Coordinates of C-alpha atoms and ligand atoms in Angstrom, one line a residue:
M2 CA 191.6 -95.8 63.5
T3 CA 193.8 -98.3 65.3
T4 CA 194.0 -102.0 64.6
I5 CA 193.6 -103.2 68.2
T6 CA 192.1 -106.7 68.6
K7 CA 188.6 -106.6 70.0
N8 CA 188.0 -108.3 73.3
W9 CA 185.1 -108.0 75.8
W10 CA 187.6 -107.2 78.6
K11 CA 188.6 -104.1 76.8
E12 CA 185.1 -102.9 76.4
E13 CA 183.7 -103.5 79.9
V14 CA 184.2 -101.6 83.1
I15 CA 185.5 -103.1 86.4
Y16 CA 184.1 -102.3 89.8
Q17 CA 186.2 -103.4 92.8
I18 CA 184.5 -104.7 95.9
Y19 CA 186.4 -104.9 99.2
P20 CA 184.0 -107.3 100.8
R21 CA 184.8 -106.6 104.5
S22 CA 183.7 -103.0 104.0
F23 CA 180.9 -103.3 101.5
K24 CA 177.7 -104.5 103.2
D25 CA 177.1 -106.6 106.3
S26 CA 174.0 -108.9 106.2
N27 CA 174.1 -110.6 109.6
G28 CA 175.1 -107.9 112.1
D29 CA 178.6 -109.1 113.0
G30 CA 180.0 -105.9 111.7
I31 CA 181.8 -107.5 108.8
G32 CA 180.7 -107.1 105.2
D33 CA 179.9 -110.5 103.6
L34 CA 178.7 -112.3 100.5
R35 CA 175.0 -112.0 101.3
G36 CA 175.6 -108.3 101.7
I37 CA 177.0 -108.1 98.2
I38 CA 174.1 -110.2 96.9
S39 CA 171.7 -107.6 98.4
K40 CA 173.4 -104.8 96.4
L41 CA 173.7 -106.4 93.0
D42 CA 170.8 -104.4 91.7
Y43 CA 172.5 -101.2 92.9
L44 CA 175.6 -102.1 90.9
K45 CA 173.6 -103.1 87.8
N46 CA 171.8 -99.7 88.1
L47 CA 175.2 -98.0 88.2
G48 CA 176.1 -99.7 85.0
V49 CA 179.4 -101.5 85.7
D50 CA 180.1 -104.9 84.1
I51 CA 182.8 -106.8 85.9
I52 CA 183.1 -107.2 89.6
W53 CA 186.6 -107.7 91.1
M54 CA 186.1 -109.1 94.5
S55 CA 189.1 -108.8 97.0
P56 CA 189.9 -112.2 98.7
V57 CA 187.1 -114.0 100.5
Y58 CA 189.0 -117.3 101.1
E59 CA 189.8 -118.7 104.5
S60 CA 192.3 -116.5 106.2
P61 CA 193.6 -115.5 109.7
N62 CA 193.2 -111.9 108.4
D63 CA 196.6 -110.7 109.2
D64 CA 196.4 -108.7 106.0
N65 CA 192.6 -108.7 105.6
G66 CA 192.4 -111.9 103.5
Y67 CA 195.6 -111.4 101.5
D68 CA 197.0 -114.1 103.7
I69 CA 195.2 -117.3 102.6
S70 CA 195.1 -120.4 104.7
D71 CA 192.8 -122.4 102.4
Y72 CA 192.3 -121.5 98.8
Y73 CA 189.3 -123.8 98.4
K74 CA 187.2 -122.5 101.3
I75 CA 185.1 -119.3 101.8
H76 CA 186.0 -117.6 105.1
P77 CA 183.1 -118.2 107.5
E78 CA 183.0 -114.4 108.2
F79 CA 182.1 -113.9 104.6
G80 CA 179.6 -116.8 104.3
T81 CA 179.5 -120.3 102.8
M82 CA 180.3 -121.8 99.4
E83 CA 176.5 -121.9 98.8
D84 CA 176.5 -118.1 99.3
F85 CA 179.3 -117.8 96.8
D86 CA 177.5 -119.9 94.2
E87 CA 174.4 -117.8 94.7
L88 CA 176.4 -114.6 94.3
L89 CA 178.0 -115.8 91.1
K90 CA 174.6 -116.8 89.7
G91 CA 173.2 -113.4 90.8
I92 CA 176.0 -111.6 89.0
H93 CA 175.6 -113.7 85.8
D94 CA 171.8 -113.4 85.8
R95 CA 172.3 -109.7 85.6
G96 CA 174.7 -109.9 82.7
M97 CA 177.7 -109.0 84.8
K98 CA 180.9 -110.9 85.4
L99 CA 183.0 -111.8 88.5
I100 CA 186.8 -111.9 88.8
M101 CA 188.4 -113.2 91.9
D102 CA 191.6 -112.2 93.6
L103 CA 194.4 -114.7 93.3
V104 CA 197.1 -114.3 95.9
V105 CA 199.8 -116.9 95.3
N106 CA 203.0 -115.1 95.7
H107 CA 202.6 -116.1 99.3
S108 CA 200.2 -118.0 101.5
S109 CA 199.3 -117.6 105.1
D110 CA 201.7 -119.1 107.6
E111 CA 198.6 -121.0 108.8
H112 CA 198.2 -122.8 105.5
E113 CA 198.8 -126.5 105.9
W114 CA 201.7 -126.3 103.4
F115 CA 203.5 -123.9 105.7
Q116 CA 202.6 -125.8 108.8
E117 CA 204.2 -128.8 107.3
S118 CA 207.1 -126.9 105.8
R119 CA 208.3 -125.5 109.1
K120 CA 208.3 -128.9 110.9
S121 CA 211.7 -130.2 109.8
L122 CA 214.5 -129.7 107.2
D123 CA 213.4 -132.9 105.4
N124 CA 209.6 -132.4 105.5
P125 CA 208.2 -133.0 102.0
Y126 CA 206.8 -129.5 102.0
R127 CA 210.1 -127.8 103.1
D128 CA 210.8 -126.4 99.7
Y129 CA 207.3 -125.0 99.2
Y130 CA 208.8 -121.9 100.8
Y131 CA 212.2 -120.2 100.9
W132 CA 214.3 -121.3 103.9
K133 CA 217.8 -120.0 104.5
K134 CA 220.4 -120.1 107.2
G135 CA 221.1 -116.8 109.0
V136 CA 224.4 -114.9 108.5
N137 CA 226.5 -113.7 111.4
G138 CA 223.6 -114.2 113.8
G139 CA 221.2 -112.1 111.6
P140 CA 218.9 -112.7 108.6
P141 CA 220.3 -114.1 105.3
N142 CA 220.4 -110.6 103.7
N143 CA 219.2 -107.0 104.1
W144 CA 215.9 -107.3 102.3
K145 CA 213.0 -105.4 103.9
S146 CA 209.4 -106.3 103.9
F147 CA 206.8 -104.1 102.1
F148 CA 205.2 -103.6 105.6
G149 CA 208.4 -102.7 107.5
G150 CA 211.2 -104.6 109.2
S151 CA 213.2 -107.5 107.7
A152 CA 211.7 -109.7 105.0
W153 CA 213.1 -112.7 106.9
Q154 CA 211.7 -114.4 110.0
K155 CA 213.6 -116.9 112.1
D156 CA 211.8 -120.0 113.1
D157 CA 213.4 -121.6 116.1
L158 CA 212.0 -125.1 115.3
T159 CA 214.7 -125.6 112.6
D160 CA 216.8 -122.6 113.3
E161 CA 216.4 -121.2 109.8
Y162 CA 214.8 -118.1 108.4
Y163 CA 211.9 -118.0 105.9
L164 CA 211.3 -115.2 103.3
H165 CA 208.2 -113.0 103.6
L166 CA 208.1 -109.9 101.4
F167 CA 204.9 -108.9 103.2
T168 CA 204.1 -109.6 106.9
K169 CA 205.7 -112.5 108.7
K170 CA 202.3 -114.3 108.4
Q171 CA 202.7 -114.2 104.6
P172 CA 205.6 -116.5 103.7
D173 CA 206.5 -116.4 100.0
L174 CA 205.8 -119.5 98.1
N175 CA 208.7 -121.1 96.1
W176 CA 207.6 -121.1 92.5
E177 CA 210.8 -122.9 91.5
N178 CA 209.1 -126.0 92.9
E179 CA 207.0 -127.6 90.3
K180 CA 204.7 -129.0 92.9
V181 CA 203.8 -125.5 94.0
R182 CA 203.1 -124.4 90.5
H183 CA 200.8 -127.3 89.9
A184 CA 199.0 -126.8 93.2
V185 CA 198.4 -123.2 92.0
Y186 CA 197.1 -124.4 88.7
D187 CA 194.7 -126.7 90.5
I188 CA 193.3 -123.7 92.5
L189 CA 192.8 -121.8 89.3
R190 CA 190.9 -124.7 87.7
F191 CA 188.7 -125.1 90.7
W192 CA 187.4 -121.5 90.6
L193 CA 187.3 -121.3 86.8
D194 CA 185.3 -124.5 86.7
K195 CA 182.8 -122.9 89.0
G196 CA 182.3 -120.4 86.2
I197 CA 184.1 -117.3 87.3
D198 CA 185.3 -114.9 84.6
G199 CA 188.9 -114.4 85.5
F200 CA 191.4 -113.3 88.1
R201 CA 193.1 -110.2 89.4
M202 CA 196.6 -111.6 90.2
D203 CA 198.1 -110.1 93.4
V204 CA 201.8 -109.0 93.1
I205 CA 202.3 -111.3 90.1
P206 CA 205.7 -109.9 89.1
L207 CA 207.1 -111.1 92.4
I208 CA 206.7 -114.8 91.9
S209 CA 210.2 -115.5 90.5
K210 CA 213.0 -114.7 93.0
R211 CA 216.6 -113.7 92.3
L212 CA 218.0 -116.8 93.9
E213 CA 221.4 -115.4 94.8
F214 CA 219.6 -113.5 97.5
A215 CA 222.2 -110.7 97.3
D216 CA 221.8 -107.6 99.5
A217 CA 219.7 -104.8 98.1
N218 CA 221.7 -101.6 97.6
E219 CA 219.1 -99.5 95.8
K220 CA 218.5 -95.9 96.8
S221 CA 214.8 -96.2 97.4
F222 CA 212.3 -98.9 98.3
N223 CA 210.6 -98.4 95.0
D224 CA 213.9 -99.3 93.2
V225 CA 214.2 -102.3 95.4
I226 CA 210.7 -103.4 94.3
E227 CA 211.5 -102.9 90.7
N228 CA 215.0 -104.3 90.5
I229 CA 215.2 -106.9 93.3
Y230 CA 211.7 -108.2 94.1
S231 CA 209.9 -107.8 90.8
N232 CA 210.6 -109.1 87.2
G233 CA 212.7 -112.0 88.4
P234 CA 214.4 -114.3 85.8
K235 CA 211.7 -116.8 85.5
V236 CA 208.6 -114.6 85.9
H237 CA 207.6 -114.8 82.2
Q238 CA 208.2 -118.6 82.0
Y239 CA 205.9 -119.1 85.0
I240 CA 203.1 -116.8 83.8
N241 CA 203.3 -118.4 80.3
E242 CA 203.1 -121.9 81.8
M243 CA 200.1 -120.9 83.8
Y244 CA 198.6 -119.6 80.6
E245 CA 199.3 -122.7 78.6
E246 CA 198.2 -125.1 81.3
V247 CA 195.1 -123.3 82.5
L248 CA 194.2 -119.8 81.4
K249 CA 194.0 -120.3 77.6
H250 CA 191.4 -123.0 78.0
Y251 CA 188.8 -120.6 79.3
D252 CA 187.1 -117.4 78.0
I253 CA 188.2 -115.2 80.9
M254 CA 190.2 -112.1 81.7
T255 CA 193.4 -111.7 83.7
V256 CA 194.7 -108.6 85.2
G257 CA 198.0 -108.6 87.0
E258 CA 198.8 -106.2 89.8
G259 CA 202.1 -104.8 88.9
P260 CA 204.3 -103.3 91.6
G261 CA 207.7 -102.9 90.0
I262 CA 206.4 -103.3 86.4
S263 CA 207.7 -100.2 84.6
K264 CA 206.6 -99.1 81.2
D265 CA 209.8 -100.5 79.7
V266 CA 208.9 -104.1 80.6
G267 CA 205.1 -103.8 80.6
L268 CA 204.7 -105.4 77.2
K269 CA 206.5 -108.5 78.3
Y270 CA 203.5 -109.2 80.5
V271 CA 200.7 -108.1 78.3
G272 CA 201.9 -108.0 74.7
H273 CA 199.1 -109.7 72.7
D274 CA 201.2 -112.5 71.4
R275 CA 203.0 -113.3 74.7
G276 CA 200.6 -115.8 76.1
E277 CA 200.7 -114.2 79.5
L278 CA 198.2 -111.7 80.9
N279 CA 195.5 -109.6 79.4
M280 CA 196.2 -106.4 81.2
I281 CA 198.0 -105.0 84.2
F282 CA 197.4 -102.5 86.9
H283 CA 200.7 -100.7 86.8
L284 CA 201.3 -98.7 90.0
D285 CA 203.5 -95.9 88.7
H286 CA 201.0 -93.2 89.4
M287 CA 200.0 -94.8 92.7
F288 CA 203.7 -94.8 93.9
L289 CA 204.2 -91.2 92.8
G290 CA 205.4 -89.2 95.8
S291 CA 206.9 -92.2 97.6
G292 CA 210.3 -91.3 99.1
P293 CA 213.3 -93.5 99.9
R294 CA 211.3 -95.3 102.6
G295 CA 208.1 -95.5 100.8
K296 CA 204.7 -93.8 101.1
F297 CA 205.1 -92.6 104.6
D298 CA 208.2 -90.8 103.5
P299 CA 206.6 -88.6 100.9
L300 CA 208.0 -86.4 98.2
P301 CA 206.2 -83.7 96.3
Y302 CA 204.7 -84.4 92.8
D303 CA 202.2 -82.7 90.6
W304 CA 199.8 -83.2 87.7
S305 CA 202.5 -82.9 85.1
D306 CA 204.0 -86.1 86.6
I307 CA 200.7 -87.9 86.5
K308 CA 200.0 -86.9 82.9
A309 CA 203.5 -87.8 81.9
L310 CA 203.0 -91.3 83.2
F311 CA 199.6 -91.8 81.5
E312 CA 201.1 -90.6 78.2
E313 CA 204.2 -92.7 78.4
W314 CA 202.3 -95.8 79.3
D315 CA 199.9 -95.3 76.5
T316 CA 202.8 -95.1 74.0
A317 CA 204.5 -98.1 75.6
M318 CA 201.4 -100.2 75.2
G319 CA 200.8 -99.1 71.6
E320 CA 198.5 -101.5 69.7
S321 CA 199.8 -104.6 71.4
G322 CA 199.4 -104.3 75.1
W323 CA 196.6 -103.2 77.5
I324 CA 196.3 -101.6 80.9
S325 CA 193.6 -100.9 83.4
I326 CA 192.9 -97.2 84.2
F327 CA 192.3 -96.5 87.8
L328 CA 193.0 -93.8 90.4
D329 CA 192.4 -95.7 93.6
N330 CA 191.9 -99.1 95.0
H331 CA 192.0 -100.8 98.4
D332 CA 195.7 -100.0 98.9
F333 CA 195.7 -96.3 98.1
P334 CA 193.9 -93.1 99.3
R335 CA 190.5 -92.0 98.0
L336 CA 190.9 -90.5 94.5
V337 CA 189.0 -87.4 95.3
S338 CA 191.2 -86.7 98.4
R339 CA 194.4 -87.5 96.6
F340 CA 193.9 -86.1 93.1
G341 CA 190.8 -83.8 93.6
N342 CA 189.7 -81.4 96.2
D343 CA 187.6 -83.2 98.9
T344 CA 186.4 -80.0 100.6
E345 CA 185.4 -77.1 98.5
Y346 CA 185.1 -78.9 95.2
R347 CA 184.4 -82.5 96.2
I348 CA 181.5 -83.0 93.9
E349 CA 183.0 -81.2 90.9
S350 CA 186.4 -82.9 91.3
A351 CA 185.0 -86.4 91.9
K352 CA 183.0 -86.0 88.6
M353 CA 186.0 -84.6 86.8
L354 CA 188.2 -87.6 87.9
A355 CA 185.4 -90.0 86.9
T356 CA 185.5 -88.5 83.4
M357 CA 189.3 -89.1 83.3
V358 CA 189.1 -92.7 84.5
L359 CA 186.3 -93.5 82.0
T360 CA 187.9 -91.9 78.9
L361 CA 191.7 -92.6 79.0
R362 CA 192.7 -95.7 76.9
G363 CA 192.4 -98.9 79.0
T364 CA 189.8 -100.8 81.0
P365 CA 188.5 -98.5 83.7
C366 CA 188.4 -99.8 87.3
I367 CA 186.2 -98.0 89.8
Y368 CA 186.8 -98.6 93.5
Q369 CA 183.7 -99.0 95.8
G370 CA 182.5 -95.7 97.2
S371 CA 184.1 -93.6 94.6
E372 CA 180.8 -93.4 92.8
I373 CA 179.4 -91.4 95.7
G374 CA 182.6 -89.4 96.3
M375 CA 183.7 -91.0 99.6
T376 CA 186.8 -89.3 101.1
N377 CA 189.8 -90.1 103.2
V378 CA 189.3 -90.4 107.0
D379 CA 191.2 -88.8 109.8
F380 CA 191.0 -90.9 113.0
D381 CA 192.4 -89.4 116.3
T382 CA 194.4 -92.4 117.5
I383 CA 196.3 -95.3 116.0
D384 CA 193.9 -97.6 118.0
D385 CA 191.2 -96.8 115.4
Y386 CA 193.3 -98.1 112.5
R387 CA 193.2 -101.7 111.5
D388 CA 195.6 -101.9 108.6
I389 CA 198.8 -103.9 109.4
E390 CA 200.9 -101.7 107.2
T391 CA 199.8 -98.5 109.0
I392 CA 200.3 -100.1 112.4
N393 CA 203.7 -101.5 111.6
F394 CA 205.0 -98.2 110.2
F395 CA 203.4 -96.3 113.1
N396 CA 205.5 -98.4 115.5
E397 CA 208.6 -98.1 113.4
F398 CA 208.4 -94.3 112.8
T399 CA 207.3 -93.4 116.4
S400 CA 210.0 -95.6 117.9
E401 CA 212.5 -93.5 115.9
G402 CA 211.1 -90.4 117.6
M403 CA 208.3 -89.1 115.3
Q404 CA 205.3 -87.7 117.2
P405 CA 202.2 -89.9 116.9
R406 CA 200.1 -87.0 115.5
E407 CA 202.7 -86.3 112.9
F408 CA 202.6 -89.9 111.7
L409 CA 198.8 -89.9 111.8
D410 CA 198.9 -86.9 109.4
L411 CA 200.8 -89.1 107.0
V412 CA 198.3 -91.8 107.4
Y413 CA 195.5 -89.4 106.6
R414 CA 197.2 -88.7 103.3
H415 CA 198.5 -92.2 102.4
G416 CA 197.1 -95.0 104.7
R417 CA 195.1 -97.9 103.4
D418 CA 192.3 -97.5 105.9
N419 CA 191.3 -94.3 104.1
V420 CA 189.6 -96.6 101.6
R421 CA 188.6 -99.4 103.9
T422 CA 185.9 -97.6 106.0
P423 CA 182.5 -99.1 105.4
I424 CA 180.4 -98.0 102.4
Q425 CA 178.1 -95.2 103.4
W426 CA 174.6 -96.6 102.4
D427 CA 172.4 -94.1 104.3
S428 CA 172.3 -91.7 107.2
T429 CA 171.1 -94.1 109.9
A430 CA 173.4 -95.6 112.6
H431 CA 176.6 -97.0 111.1
S432 CA 175.4 -95.7 107.7
G433 CA 173.2 -98.8 107.2
F434 CA 176.4 -100.8 106.7
T435 CA 175.7 -103.0 109.7
N436 CA 173.3 -103.5 112.6
G437 CA 176.2 -104.4 114.8
Q438 CA 179.5 -102.9 115.7
P439 CA 181.5 -102.3 112.5
W440 CA 185.0 -103.9 112.4
I441 CA 186.4 -100.4 111.6
K442 CA 184.9 -97.0 112.4
L443 CA 182.9 -95.2 109.8
N444 CA 184.0 -92.0 108.2
P445 CA 182.1 -89.4 110.3
N446 CA 180.9 -87.6 107.1
Y447 CA 178.4 -90.4 106.3
P448 CA 175.3 -88.4 107.2
D449 CA 176.2 -86.1 104.3
I450 CA 177.8 -88.5 101.9
N451 CA 175.8 -91.7 101.3
V452 CA 174.2 -93.7 98.7
E453 CA 170.6 -93.0 99.7
S454 CA 171.0 -89.2 99.3
A455 CA 173.0 -89.7 96.1
L456 CA 170.1 -91.7 94.6
K457 CA 167.7 -88.9 95.5
D458 CA 169.7 -86.2 93.8
D459 CA 169.7 -86.0 90.0
N460 CA 173.0 -84.1 90.1
S461 CA 174.8 -86.5 92.3
I462 CA 178.2 -88.0 91.6
F463 CA 176.4 -91.4 91.3
Y464 CA 174.3 -90.3 88.4
F465 CA 177.2 -88.7 86.7
Y466 CA 179.0 -92.0 86.8
K467 CA 175.9 -93.7 85.4
Q468 CA 175.7 -91.2 82.6
L469 CA 179.4 -91.6 81.7
L470 CA 179.1 -95.4 81.8
E471 CA 176.2 -95.3 79.4
Y472 CA 178.0 -92.8 77.2
R473 CA 181.1 -94.9 77.1
K474 CA 179.1 -98.0 76.0
A475 CA 177.5 -96.0 73.2
H476 CA 180.9 -94.7 72.0
P477 CA 183.4 -97.6 71.3
T478 CA 185.9 -95.0 70.2
F479 CA 186.7 -94.7 73.9
V480 CA 187.8 -98.3 73.8
Y481 CA 189.5 -98.7 70.5
G482 CA 190.2 -95.1 69.4
A483 CA 193.7 -93.6 69.4
F484 CA 194.7 -91.3 72.2
H485 CA 196.4 -87.9 71.5
V486 CA 197.1 -85.3 74.1
L487 CA 196.6 -81.7 73.0
S488 CA 197.5 -79.7 76.1
Q489 CA 201.0 -79.1 77.5
R490 CA 202.0 -81.1 80.5
T491 CA 202.5 -77.9 82.6
D492 CA 199.0 -76.6 81.8
D493 CA 196.4 -76.8 84.5
I494 CA 194.1 -78.4 82.0
Y495 CA 194.3 -81.8 80.4
V496 CA 192.9 -81.9 76.9
Y497 CA 193.0 -85.1 74.8
E498 CA 191.2 -86.6 71.9
R499 CA 190.1 -90.2 71.3
K500 CA 189.9 -90.7 67.5
G501 CA 188.2 -93.5 65.8
E502 CA 184.8 -93.7 64.1
E503 CA 184.2 -90.3 65.6
D504 CA 186.3 -87.6 67.2
L505 CA 185.9 -87.3 71.0
L506 CA 187.5 -84.4 72.8
V507 CA 188.0 -84.6 76.6
V508 CA 188.6 -81.4 78.4
L509 CA 189.5 -81.4 82.1
N510 CA 190.4 -78.6 84.5
H511 CA 192.4 -80.2 87.3
S512 CA 192.8 -77.1 89.4
N513 CA 191.0 -74.9 91.9
E514 CA 191.1 -72.0 89.5
R515 CA 189.3 -70.9 86.4
Q516 CA 191.3 -71.7 83.3
E517 CA 191.2 -70.3 79.8
F518 CA 190.0 -72.7 77.1
N519 CA 190.7 -71.6 73.6
Y520 CA 190.7 -74.8 71.5
D521 CA 188.9 -74.8 68.2
I522 CA 185.6 -76.6 68.9
N523 CA 184.0 -75.8 65.7
G524 CA 181.7 -78.6 64.5
Y525 CA 181.7 -80.3 67.9
A526 CA 178.7 -81.1 70.0
L527 CA 179.1 -80.8 73.8
D528 CA 177.7 -84.1 75.1
I529 CA 178.9 -84.2 78.7
Q530 CA 179.6 -81.5 81.2
N531 CA 180.0 -82.0 85.0
L532 CA 178.7 -78.6 86.0
E533 CA 176.5 -75.8 84.6
N534 CA 178.8 -73.3 82.9
K535 CA 177.7 -71.6 79.7
I536 CA 181.0 -69.7 79.1
D537 CA 182.6 -71.6 76.2
N538 CA 186.2 -70.4 76.6
V539 CA 186.5 -70.5 80.3
L540 CA 186.7 -73.7 82.4
L541 CA 185.5 -73.4 86.0
P542 CA 187.4 -75.1 88.7
W543 CA 187.4 -78.9 88.1
E544 CA 185.2 -78.6 85.1
A545 CA 185.0 -81.6 82.8
R546 CA 183.6 -81.7 79.3
I547 CA 183.3 -84.2 76.5
Y548 CA 182.8 -82.9 72.9
R549 CA 182.0 -85.1 69.9
K550 CA 182.4 -84.6 66.2
Ligands
ISL614 O1 199.9 -101.1 99.6 C1 200.9 -100.8 99.1 C2 201.6 -99.7 99.5 O2 201.1 -99.2 100.6 C3 201.5 -101.6 98.0 O3 202.9 -101.5 98.0 C4 201.0 -103.0 98.1 O4 201.6 -103.6 99.2 C5 201.5 -103.7 96.9 O5 200.9 -103.1 95.8 C6 201.0 -105.1 96.9 O6 199.6 -105.2 97.2 C7 198.9 -106.4 97.2 O7 199.6 -107.4 97.9 C8 199.6 -107.2 99.3 C9 198.3 -106.8 99.9 O8 198.5 -106.3 101.2 C10 197.6 -105.7 99.1 O9 196.4 -105.4 99.7 C11 197.5 -106.2 97.7 O10 196.8 -105.3 96.9 C12 200.1 -108.5 99.9 O11 199.2 -109.5 99.4
CA615 CA1 178.7 -110.2 108.3

């Protein structure tokens, strides 16, 4: 038995809602707060506990709400503050919790701070952002934006460049400026005082910059993220200040999104005595296969890499730190398309991956639509895509000579719109997501894959999730028990135990082939199985089992 401190946020399960694509209530084609309210019973029935809602604040939507122009307002597309209050109450009435997305590494360029900041060199808001003079007629250094092109944009008004690690409509806030930090703490208090249960903190390791602004000479963009953009010299000072000033005064949870947080520095963010964050979403497994230029420049990887990462992170966290376990979110492909088999074994592999997410050590996070096995989408033309990252890189790669279709194939594997098509509620027009024209096309497979049919089928992926969620609640060893891997990394099966008050043995076949299974299961009861197979020592393709002793 381990001696890990008990906390509710270790025991509960997160479900991520991407509001734009969840459920539209008023026919404008955009998912909204009232749409979410109408589906709270659905989520309660599924059995999740904590809802993480992607941003719903006022935003010009250059990056779908991750560019915020007013942190105190609900974007009218999503509804009103009254709708928000009703949503929060509806969530709490059902015994669930709500965490909001906090995006304060950058704001929108349409935020009043930036509108002021750009006006003149001596504007009181000038140093809310990073402004620099150009060098030799070009930008101040060679830094690249996450979404392509230079990370610097020249503003003719004052003839200086401002820093934007994301799009040019997402200028980076200057956390060196105490006024910026206190403005952020005010925002935190405003939402916490409304009674929300915590925050998911967007790109939090990026808030402290390396002020020399030296050129980046790393081999790959991932190395640039880790060594140049993330983990800056004051990042822990700032997070700790935020904790001391605000966070520690509330019974909440915080989860930091961690691009560039490697397992070697993870504990600095989440060590239990650090006074920083409760847990992180590390992205090491999400960034697997990113080549020198990132996700659209892919390299091969396999399951041994995935398993290695999970094991190394588990060891790194030990009894002091905590991570969230997830295999997809609004930035990465559908888990069943990326890690499973979304054609022949869609149902089996979706259930097998669910078993993994809900039994590794950490707080599970389920992305909307995974509970019905939604898949990646392959649109015919770039015009059907909405994501700024996809569009920018399409322009960059095709202008260098790549054929459009070749790039679209990469988008089908890695693009963010794969997970942003509307939730498939039923088989009627636009899948019951909207009565109007959806803001992005649906995945054409919605007549087959949808919530309505899942709810009618006892063997659906939905009910398997529900069963696993109940089973997890009944067996706290999944939360606090130790994690030991029994299989070899190169095996096509993944076998691990969770040991605490009882012994739980998780057996996963992550391949399209039958595999031999010859572990000693004497004295164990088989509690969970994702398919009907009575042969003890053979695992069928994508089979998952949980044994208990
Ligand atoms: O999406 C990615 C790769 O395609 C990631 O590199 C992602 O940009 C990175 O993890 C940061 O993501 C977060 O901040 C972005 C926003 O676009 C993402 O949606 C958000 O999750 C800027 O706010
Ligand atoms: Ca709407």
